[in-house]
PDB file of C-alpha atoms and ligand atoms in Angstrom:
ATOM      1  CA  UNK Z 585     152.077  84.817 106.213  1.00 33.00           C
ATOM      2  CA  UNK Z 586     153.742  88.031 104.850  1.00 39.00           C
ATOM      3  CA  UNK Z 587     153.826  87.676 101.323  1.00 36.00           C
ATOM      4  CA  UNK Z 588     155.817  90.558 101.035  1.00 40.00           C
ATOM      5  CA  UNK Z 589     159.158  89.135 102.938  1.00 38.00           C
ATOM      6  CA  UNK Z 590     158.368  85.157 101.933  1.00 33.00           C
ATOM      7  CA  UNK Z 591     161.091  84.376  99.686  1.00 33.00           C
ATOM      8  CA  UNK Z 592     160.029  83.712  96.278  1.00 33.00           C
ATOM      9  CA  UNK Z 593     162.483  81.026  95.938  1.00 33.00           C
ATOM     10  CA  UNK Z 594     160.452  78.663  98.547  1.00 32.00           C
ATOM     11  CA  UNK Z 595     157.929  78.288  95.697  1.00 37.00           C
ATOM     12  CA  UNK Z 596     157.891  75.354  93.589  1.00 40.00           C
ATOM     13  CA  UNK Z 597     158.713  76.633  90.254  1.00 42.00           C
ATOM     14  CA  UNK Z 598     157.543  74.689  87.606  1.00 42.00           C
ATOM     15  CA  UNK Z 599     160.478  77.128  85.592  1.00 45.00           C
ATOM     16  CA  UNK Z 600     161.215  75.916  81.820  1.00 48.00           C
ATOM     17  CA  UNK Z 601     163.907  78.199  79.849  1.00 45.00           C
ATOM     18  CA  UNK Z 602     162.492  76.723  76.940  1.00 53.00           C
ATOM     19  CA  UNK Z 603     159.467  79.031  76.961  1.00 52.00           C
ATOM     20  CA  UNK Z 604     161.088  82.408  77.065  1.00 50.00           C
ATOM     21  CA  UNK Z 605     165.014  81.846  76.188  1.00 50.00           C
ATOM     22  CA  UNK Z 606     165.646  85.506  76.217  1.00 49.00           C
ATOM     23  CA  UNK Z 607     163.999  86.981  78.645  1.00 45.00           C
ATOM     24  CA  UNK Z 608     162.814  84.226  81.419  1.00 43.00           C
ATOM     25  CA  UNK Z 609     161.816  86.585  84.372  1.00 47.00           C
ATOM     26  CA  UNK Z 610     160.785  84.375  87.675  1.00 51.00           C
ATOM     27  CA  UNK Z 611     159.946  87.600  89.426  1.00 62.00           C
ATOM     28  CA  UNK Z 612     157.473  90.484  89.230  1.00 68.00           C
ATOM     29  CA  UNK Z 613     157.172  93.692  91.266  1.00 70.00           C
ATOM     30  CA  UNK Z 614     154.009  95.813  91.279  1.00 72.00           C
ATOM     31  CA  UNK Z 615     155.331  98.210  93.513  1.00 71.00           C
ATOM     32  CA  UNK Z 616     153.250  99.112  95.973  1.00 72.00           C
ATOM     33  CA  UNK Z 617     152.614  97.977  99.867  1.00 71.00           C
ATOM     34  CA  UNK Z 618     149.318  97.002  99.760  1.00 74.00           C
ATOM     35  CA  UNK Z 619     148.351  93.416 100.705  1.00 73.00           C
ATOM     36  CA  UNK Z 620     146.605  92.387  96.876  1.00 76.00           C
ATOM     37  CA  UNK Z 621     149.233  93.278  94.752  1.00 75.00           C
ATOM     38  CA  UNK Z 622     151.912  91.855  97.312  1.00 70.00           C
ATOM     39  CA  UNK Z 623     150.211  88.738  96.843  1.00 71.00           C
ATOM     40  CA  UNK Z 624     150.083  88.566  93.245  1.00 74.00           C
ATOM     41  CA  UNK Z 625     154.131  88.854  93.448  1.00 70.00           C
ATOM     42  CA  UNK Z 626     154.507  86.053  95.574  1.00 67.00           C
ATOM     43  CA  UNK Z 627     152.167  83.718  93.251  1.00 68.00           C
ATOM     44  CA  UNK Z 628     153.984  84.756  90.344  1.00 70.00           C
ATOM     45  CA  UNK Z 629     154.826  81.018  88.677  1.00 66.00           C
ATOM     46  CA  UNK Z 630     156.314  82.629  85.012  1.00 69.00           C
ATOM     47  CA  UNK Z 631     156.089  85.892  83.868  1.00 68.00           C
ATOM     48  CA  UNK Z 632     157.663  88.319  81.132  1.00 70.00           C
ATOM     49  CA  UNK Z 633     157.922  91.911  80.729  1.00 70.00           C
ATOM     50  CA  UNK Z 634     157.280  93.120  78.201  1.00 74.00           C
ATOM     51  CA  UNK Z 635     158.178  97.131  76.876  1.00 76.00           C
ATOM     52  CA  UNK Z 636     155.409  99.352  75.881  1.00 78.00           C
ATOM     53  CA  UNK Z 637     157.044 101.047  72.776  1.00 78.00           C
ATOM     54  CA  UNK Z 638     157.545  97.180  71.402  1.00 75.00           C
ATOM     55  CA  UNK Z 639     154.477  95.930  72.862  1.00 76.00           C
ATOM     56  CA  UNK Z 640     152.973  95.813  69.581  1.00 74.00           C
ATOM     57  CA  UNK Z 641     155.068  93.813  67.649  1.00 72.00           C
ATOM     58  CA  UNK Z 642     155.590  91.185  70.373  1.00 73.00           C
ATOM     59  CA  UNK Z 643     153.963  87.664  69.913  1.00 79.00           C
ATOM     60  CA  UNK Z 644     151.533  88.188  72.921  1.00 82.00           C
ATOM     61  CA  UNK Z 645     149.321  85.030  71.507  1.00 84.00           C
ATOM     62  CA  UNK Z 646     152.299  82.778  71.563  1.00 83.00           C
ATOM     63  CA  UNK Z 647     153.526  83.609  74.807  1.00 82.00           C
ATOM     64  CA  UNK Z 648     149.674  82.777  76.243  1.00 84.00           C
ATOM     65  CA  UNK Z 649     149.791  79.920  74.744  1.00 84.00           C
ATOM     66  CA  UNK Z 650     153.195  78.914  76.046  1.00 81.00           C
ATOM     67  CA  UNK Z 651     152.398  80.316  79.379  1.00 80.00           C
ATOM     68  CA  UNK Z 652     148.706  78.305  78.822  1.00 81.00           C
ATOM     69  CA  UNK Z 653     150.546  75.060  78.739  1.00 81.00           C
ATOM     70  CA  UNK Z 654     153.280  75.575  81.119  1.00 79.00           C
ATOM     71  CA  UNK Z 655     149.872  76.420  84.085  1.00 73.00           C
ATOM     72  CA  UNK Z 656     148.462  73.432  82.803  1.00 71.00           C
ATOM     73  CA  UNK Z 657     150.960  71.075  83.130  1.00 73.00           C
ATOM     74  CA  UNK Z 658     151.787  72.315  86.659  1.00 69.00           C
ATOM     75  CA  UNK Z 659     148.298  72.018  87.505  1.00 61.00           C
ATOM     76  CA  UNK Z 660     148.290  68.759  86.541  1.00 59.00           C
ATOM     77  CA  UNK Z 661     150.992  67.347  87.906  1.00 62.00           C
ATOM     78  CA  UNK Z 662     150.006  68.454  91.370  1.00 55.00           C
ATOM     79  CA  UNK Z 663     146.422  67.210  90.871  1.00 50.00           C
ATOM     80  CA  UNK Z 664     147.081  63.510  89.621  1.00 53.00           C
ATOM     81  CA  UNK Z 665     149.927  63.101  92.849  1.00 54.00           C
ATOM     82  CA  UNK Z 666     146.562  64.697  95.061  1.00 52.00           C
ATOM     83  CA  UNK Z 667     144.075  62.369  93.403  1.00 64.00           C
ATOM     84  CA  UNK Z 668     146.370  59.408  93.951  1.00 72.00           C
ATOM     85  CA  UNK Z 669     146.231  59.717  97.631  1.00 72.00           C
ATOM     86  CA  UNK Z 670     142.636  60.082  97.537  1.00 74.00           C
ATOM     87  CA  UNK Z 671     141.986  56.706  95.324  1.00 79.00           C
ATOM     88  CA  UNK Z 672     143.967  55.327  98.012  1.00 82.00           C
ATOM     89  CA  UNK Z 673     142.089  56.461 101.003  1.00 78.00           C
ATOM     90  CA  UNK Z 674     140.104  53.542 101.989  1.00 64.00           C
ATOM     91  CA  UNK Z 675     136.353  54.040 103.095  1.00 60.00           C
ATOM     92  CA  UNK Z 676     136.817  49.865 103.759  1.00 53.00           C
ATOM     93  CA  UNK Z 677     137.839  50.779 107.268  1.00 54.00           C
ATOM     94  CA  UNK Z 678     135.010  52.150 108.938  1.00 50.00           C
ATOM     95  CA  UNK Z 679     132.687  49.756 110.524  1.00 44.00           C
ATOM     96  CA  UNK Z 680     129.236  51.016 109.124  1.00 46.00           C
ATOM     97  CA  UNK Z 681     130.484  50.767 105.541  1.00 49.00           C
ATOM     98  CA  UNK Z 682     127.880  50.277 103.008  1.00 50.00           C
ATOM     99  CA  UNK Z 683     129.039  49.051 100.301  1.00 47.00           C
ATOM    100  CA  UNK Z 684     126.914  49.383  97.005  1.00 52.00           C
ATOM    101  CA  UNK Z 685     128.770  47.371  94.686  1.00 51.00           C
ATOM    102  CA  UNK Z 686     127.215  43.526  94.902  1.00 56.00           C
ATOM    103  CA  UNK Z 687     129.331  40.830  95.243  1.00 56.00           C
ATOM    104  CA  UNK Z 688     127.144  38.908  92.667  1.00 49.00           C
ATOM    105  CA  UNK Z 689     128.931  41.546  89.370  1.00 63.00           C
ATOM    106  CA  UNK Z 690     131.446  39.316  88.338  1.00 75.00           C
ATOM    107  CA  UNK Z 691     131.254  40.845  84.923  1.00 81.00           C
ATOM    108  CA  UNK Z 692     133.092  44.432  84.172  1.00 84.00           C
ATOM    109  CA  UNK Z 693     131.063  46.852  82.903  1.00 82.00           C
ATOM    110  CA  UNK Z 694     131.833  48.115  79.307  1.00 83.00           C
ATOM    111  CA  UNK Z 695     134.475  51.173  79.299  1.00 79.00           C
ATOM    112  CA  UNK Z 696     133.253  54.581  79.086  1.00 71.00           C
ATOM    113  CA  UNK Z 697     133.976  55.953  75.481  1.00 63.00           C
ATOM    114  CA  UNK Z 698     136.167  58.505  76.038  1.00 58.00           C
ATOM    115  CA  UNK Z 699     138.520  60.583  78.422  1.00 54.00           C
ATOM    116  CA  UNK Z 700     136.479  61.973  81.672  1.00 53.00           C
ATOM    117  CA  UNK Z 701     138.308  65.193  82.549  1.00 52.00           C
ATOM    118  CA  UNK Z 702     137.355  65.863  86.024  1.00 54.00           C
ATOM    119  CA  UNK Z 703     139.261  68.489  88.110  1.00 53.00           C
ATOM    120  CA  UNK Z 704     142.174  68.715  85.798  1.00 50.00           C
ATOM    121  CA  UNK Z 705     142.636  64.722  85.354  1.00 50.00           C
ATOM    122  CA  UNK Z 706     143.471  63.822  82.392  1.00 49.00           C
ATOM    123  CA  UNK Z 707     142.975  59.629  83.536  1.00 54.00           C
ATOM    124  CA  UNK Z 708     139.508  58.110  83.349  1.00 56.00           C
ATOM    125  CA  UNK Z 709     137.821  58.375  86.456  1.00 64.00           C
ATOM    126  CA  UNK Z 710     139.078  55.480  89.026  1.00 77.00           C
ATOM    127  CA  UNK Z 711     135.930  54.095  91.207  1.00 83.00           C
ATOM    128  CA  UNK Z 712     137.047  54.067  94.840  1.00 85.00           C
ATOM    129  CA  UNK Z 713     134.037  51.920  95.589  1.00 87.00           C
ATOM    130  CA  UNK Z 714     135.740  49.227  92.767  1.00 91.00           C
ATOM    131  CA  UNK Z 715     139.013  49.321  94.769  1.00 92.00           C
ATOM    132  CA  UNK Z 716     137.547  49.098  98.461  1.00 93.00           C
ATOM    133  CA  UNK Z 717     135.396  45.700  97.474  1.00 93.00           C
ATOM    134  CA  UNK Z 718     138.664  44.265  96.179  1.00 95.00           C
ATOM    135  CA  UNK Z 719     140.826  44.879  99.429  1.00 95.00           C
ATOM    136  CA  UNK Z 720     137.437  43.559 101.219  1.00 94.00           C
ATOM    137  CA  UNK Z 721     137.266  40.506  99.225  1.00 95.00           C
ATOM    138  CA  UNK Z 722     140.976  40.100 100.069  1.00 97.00           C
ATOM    139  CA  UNK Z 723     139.952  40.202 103.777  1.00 96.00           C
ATOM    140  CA  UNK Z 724     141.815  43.435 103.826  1.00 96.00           C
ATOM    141  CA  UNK Z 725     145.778  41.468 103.420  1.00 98.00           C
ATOM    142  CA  UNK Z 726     148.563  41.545 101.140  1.00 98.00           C
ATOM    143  CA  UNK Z 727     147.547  39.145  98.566  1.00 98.00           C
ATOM    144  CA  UNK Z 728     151.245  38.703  97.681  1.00 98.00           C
ATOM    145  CA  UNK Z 729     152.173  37.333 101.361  1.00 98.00           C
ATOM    146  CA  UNK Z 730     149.232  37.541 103.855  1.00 97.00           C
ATOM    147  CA  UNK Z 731     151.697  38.067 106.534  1.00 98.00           C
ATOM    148  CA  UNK Z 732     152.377  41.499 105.464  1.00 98.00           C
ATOM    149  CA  UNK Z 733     151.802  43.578 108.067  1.00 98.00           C
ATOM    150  CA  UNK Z 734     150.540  47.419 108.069  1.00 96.00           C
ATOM    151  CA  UNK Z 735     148.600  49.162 110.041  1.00 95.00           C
ATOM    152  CA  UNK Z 736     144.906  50.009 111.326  1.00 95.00           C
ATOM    153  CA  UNK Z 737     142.440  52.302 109.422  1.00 92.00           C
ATOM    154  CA  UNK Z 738     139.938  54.133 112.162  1.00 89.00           C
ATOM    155  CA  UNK Z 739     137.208  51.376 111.452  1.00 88.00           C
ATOM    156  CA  UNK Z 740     139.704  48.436 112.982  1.00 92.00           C
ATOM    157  CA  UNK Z 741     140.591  47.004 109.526  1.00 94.00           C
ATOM    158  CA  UNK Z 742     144.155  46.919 108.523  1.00 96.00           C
ATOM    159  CA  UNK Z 743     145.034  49.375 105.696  1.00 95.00           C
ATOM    160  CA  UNK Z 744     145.719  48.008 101.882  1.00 96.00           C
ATOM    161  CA  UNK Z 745     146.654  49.832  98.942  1.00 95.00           C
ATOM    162  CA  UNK Z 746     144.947  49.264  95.603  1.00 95.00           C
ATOM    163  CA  UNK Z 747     146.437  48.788  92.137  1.00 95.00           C
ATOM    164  CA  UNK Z 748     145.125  47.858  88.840  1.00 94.00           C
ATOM    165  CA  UNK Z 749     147.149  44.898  87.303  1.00 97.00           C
ATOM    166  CA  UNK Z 750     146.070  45.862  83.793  1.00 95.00           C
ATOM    167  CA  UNK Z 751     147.433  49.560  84.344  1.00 89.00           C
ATOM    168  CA  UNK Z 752     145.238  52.420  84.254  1.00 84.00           C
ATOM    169  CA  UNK Z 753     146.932  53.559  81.050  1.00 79.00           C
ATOM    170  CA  UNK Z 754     145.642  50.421  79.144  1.00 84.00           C
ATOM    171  CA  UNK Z 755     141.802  51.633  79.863  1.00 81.00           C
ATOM    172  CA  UNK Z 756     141.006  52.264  76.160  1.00 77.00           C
ATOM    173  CA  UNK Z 757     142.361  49.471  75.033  1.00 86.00           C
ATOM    174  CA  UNK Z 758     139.840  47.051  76.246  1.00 91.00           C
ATOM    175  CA  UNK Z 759     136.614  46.490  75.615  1.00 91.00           C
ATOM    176  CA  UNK Z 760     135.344  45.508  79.280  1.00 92.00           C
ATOM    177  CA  UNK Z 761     136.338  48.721  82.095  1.00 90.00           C
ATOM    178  CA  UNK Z 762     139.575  47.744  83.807  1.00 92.00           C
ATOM    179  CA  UNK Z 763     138.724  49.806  86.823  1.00 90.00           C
ATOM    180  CA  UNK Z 764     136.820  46.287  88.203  1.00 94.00           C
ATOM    181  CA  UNK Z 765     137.726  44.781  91.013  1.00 95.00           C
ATOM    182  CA  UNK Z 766     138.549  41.268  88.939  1.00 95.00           C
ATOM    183  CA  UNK Z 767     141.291  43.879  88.153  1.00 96.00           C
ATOM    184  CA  UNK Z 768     141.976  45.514  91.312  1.00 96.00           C
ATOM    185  CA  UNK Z 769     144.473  43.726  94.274  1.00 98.00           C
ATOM    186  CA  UNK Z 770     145.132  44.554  97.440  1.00 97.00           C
ATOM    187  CA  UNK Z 771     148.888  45.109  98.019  1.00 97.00           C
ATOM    188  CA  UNK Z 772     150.673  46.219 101.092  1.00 97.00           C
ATOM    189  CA  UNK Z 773     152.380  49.540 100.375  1.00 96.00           C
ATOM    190  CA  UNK Z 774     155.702  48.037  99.883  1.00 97.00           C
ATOM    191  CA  UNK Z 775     154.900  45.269  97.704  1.00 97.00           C
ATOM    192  CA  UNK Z 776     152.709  48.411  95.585  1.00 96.00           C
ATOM    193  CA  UNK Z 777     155.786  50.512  95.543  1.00 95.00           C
ATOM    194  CA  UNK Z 778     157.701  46.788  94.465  1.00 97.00           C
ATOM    195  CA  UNK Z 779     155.653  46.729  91.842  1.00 96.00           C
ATOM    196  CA  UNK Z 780     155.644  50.116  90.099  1.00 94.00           C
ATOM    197  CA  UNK Z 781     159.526  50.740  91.205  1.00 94.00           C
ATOM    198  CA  UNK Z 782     161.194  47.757  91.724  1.00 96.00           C
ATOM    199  CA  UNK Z 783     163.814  45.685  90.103  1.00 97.00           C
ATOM    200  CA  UNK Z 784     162.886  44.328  86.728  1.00 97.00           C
ATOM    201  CA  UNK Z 785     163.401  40.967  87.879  1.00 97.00           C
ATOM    202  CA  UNK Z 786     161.588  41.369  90.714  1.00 98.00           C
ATOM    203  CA  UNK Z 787     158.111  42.847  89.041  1.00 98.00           C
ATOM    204  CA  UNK Z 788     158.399  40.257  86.345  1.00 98.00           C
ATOM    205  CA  UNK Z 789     157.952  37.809  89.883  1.00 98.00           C
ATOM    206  CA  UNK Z 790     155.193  39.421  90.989  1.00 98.00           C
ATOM    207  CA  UNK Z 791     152.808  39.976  87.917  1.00 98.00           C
ATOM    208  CA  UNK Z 792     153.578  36.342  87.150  1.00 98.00           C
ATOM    209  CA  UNK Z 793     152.382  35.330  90.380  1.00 98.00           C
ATOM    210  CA  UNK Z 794     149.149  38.248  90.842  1.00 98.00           C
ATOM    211  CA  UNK Z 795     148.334  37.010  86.767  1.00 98.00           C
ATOM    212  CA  UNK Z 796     148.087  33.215  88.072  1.00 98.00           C
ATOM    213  CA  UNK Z 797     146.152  34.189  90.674  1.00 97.00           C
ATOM    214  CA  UNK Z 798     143.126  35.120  88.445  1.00 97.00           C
ATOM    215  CA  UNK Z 799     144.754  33.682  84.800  1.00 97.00           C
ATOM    216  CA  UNK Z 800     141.225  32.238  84.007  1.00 95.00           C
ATOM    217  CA  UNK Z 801     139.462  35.853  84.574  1.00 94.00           C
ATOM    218  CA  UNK Z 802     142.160  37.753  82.369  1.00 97.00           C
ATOM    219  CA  UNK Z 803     141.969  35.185  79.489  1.00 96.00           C
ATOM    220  CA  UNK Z 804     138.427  35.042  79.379  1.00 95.00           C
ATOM    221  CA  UNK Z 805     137.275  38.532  80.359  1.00 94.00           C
ATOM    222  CA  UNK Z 806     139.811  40.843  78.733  1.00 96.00           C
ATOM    223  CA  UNK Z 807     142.044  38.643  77.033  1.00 96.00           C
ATOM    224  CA  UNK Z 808     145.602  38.936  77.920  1.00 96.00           C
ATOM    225  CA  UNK Z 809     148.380  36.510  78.399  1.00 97.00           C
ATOM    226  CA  UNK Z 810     151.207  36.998  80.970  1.00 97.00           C
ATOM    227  CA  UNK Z 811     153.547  38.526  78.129  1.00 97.00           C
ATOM    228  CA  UNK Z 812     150.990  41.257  76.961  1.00 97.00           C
ATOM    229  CA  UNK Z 813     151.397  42.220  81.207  1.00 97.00           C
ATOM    230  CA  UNK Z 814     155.138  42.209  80.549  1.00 97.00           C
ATOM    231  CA  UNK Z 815     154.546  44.663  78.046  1.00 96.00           C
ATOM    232  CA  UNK Z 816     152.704  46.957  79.687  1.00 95.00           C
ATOM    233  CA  UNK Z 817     155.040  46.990  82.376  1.00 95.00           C
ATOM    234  CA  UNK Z 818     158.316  47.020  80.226  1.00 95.00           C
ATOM    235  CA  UNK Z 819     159.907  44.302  81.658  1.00 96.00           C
TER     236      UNK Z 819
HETATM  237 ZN1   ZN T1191     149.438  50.702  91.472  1.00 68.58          ZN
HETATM  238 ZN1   ZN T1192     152.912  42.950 100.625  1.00 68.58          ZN
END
């Protein structure tokens, strides 16, 4: 790629006027034609110029803070949409699997006691291993119609997505991990996307349906009714 012709535009600019209202620059130029400082230009996410006679009485700390944050979130957001495909990358699918978690663990494990930050995420860790015995103990179908159809993984099973009923977010707020399998269903993609994006109506349907499912398991291991669900799912 030549960095020096790529048009700067093409990158996704995590831009906010906010942070510099008077003088938001998108663009830097070193000047020169050799290859380092070329690239430097065309990584360039936020910058500002600043003039050497003024240099001195410019907030320098505040705009490394602001510039700080503004990498950070970026960062972020890229790594949690990266990390999401991972978690749902089944290892279920190959044929030797070995899985380590026993069947025989009906009981959650306590929660960890605070935020894991691990490559930028700011979520507590998500066990694939957790998610992969669910789908298998769902015999790898939708468990909201088992005629769903996908597709198949490599291995010969048929690809399931994995989502935590009590969400993620809720993780601290229990005393028993959530990121258990007693918590985990396998969902076709579209009844997954349903879920998160559909109609209010609609969701309301399906957690009351997923919550009977396992109603015993939620009242006696974390202790939720079908409203608290409604909550955490605004609808
Ligand atoms: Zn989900
Ligand atoms: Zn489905």
């Amino acid at each position: 790629m030549d960095f020096k012709t790529t048009p700067l535009s093409l990158r996704p600019l995590p831009f906010d006027k906010t942070v510099f209202p008077n003088d938001p620059r998108t663009s830097i130029q070193i000047f020169t034609n050799s290859s380092r400082p070329a690239k430097y230009e065309a990584a360039n996410i936020l910058g500002k110029e600043y003039d050497m006679e003024y240099i001195q009485n410019s907030d320098l700390e505040g705009d490394l803070t602001s510039l700080v944050r503004v990498y950070n979130e970026w960062v972020n957001s890229i790594l949690t949409s990266d990390l999401e495909d991972r978690y749902q990358e089944s290892i279920s699918g190959s044929s030797n699997e070995n899985n380590e978690i026993k069947h025989e663990e009906t009981v959650p494990p306590d929660r960890l006691n605070r935020l894991q930050v691990r490559s930028g995420s700011l979520h507590p860790p998500r066990n694939r291993k957790e998610g992969d015995l669910a789908i298998k103990l769902a015999d790898f179908l939708c468990e909201m119609d088992s005629d769903h159809r996908t597709f198949n993984l490599s291995g010969g099973k048929q690809f399931m997505e994995k989502h935590h009923l009590i969400p993620m977010e809720q993780y601290f707020n229990f005393e028993k991990s959530v990121d258990h399998y007693l918590n985990i269903y396998s969902l076709c993609p579209t009844c997954h996307r349903k879920i998160h994006y559909g109609e209010k109506e609609d969701r309301k349907e399906m957690l009351e349906i997923l919550y009977g499912m396992r109603k015993t398991n939620y009242q006696e291991i974390y202790g939720i009714q079908l409203n608290d669900l409604f909550r955490y799912y605004n609808v």
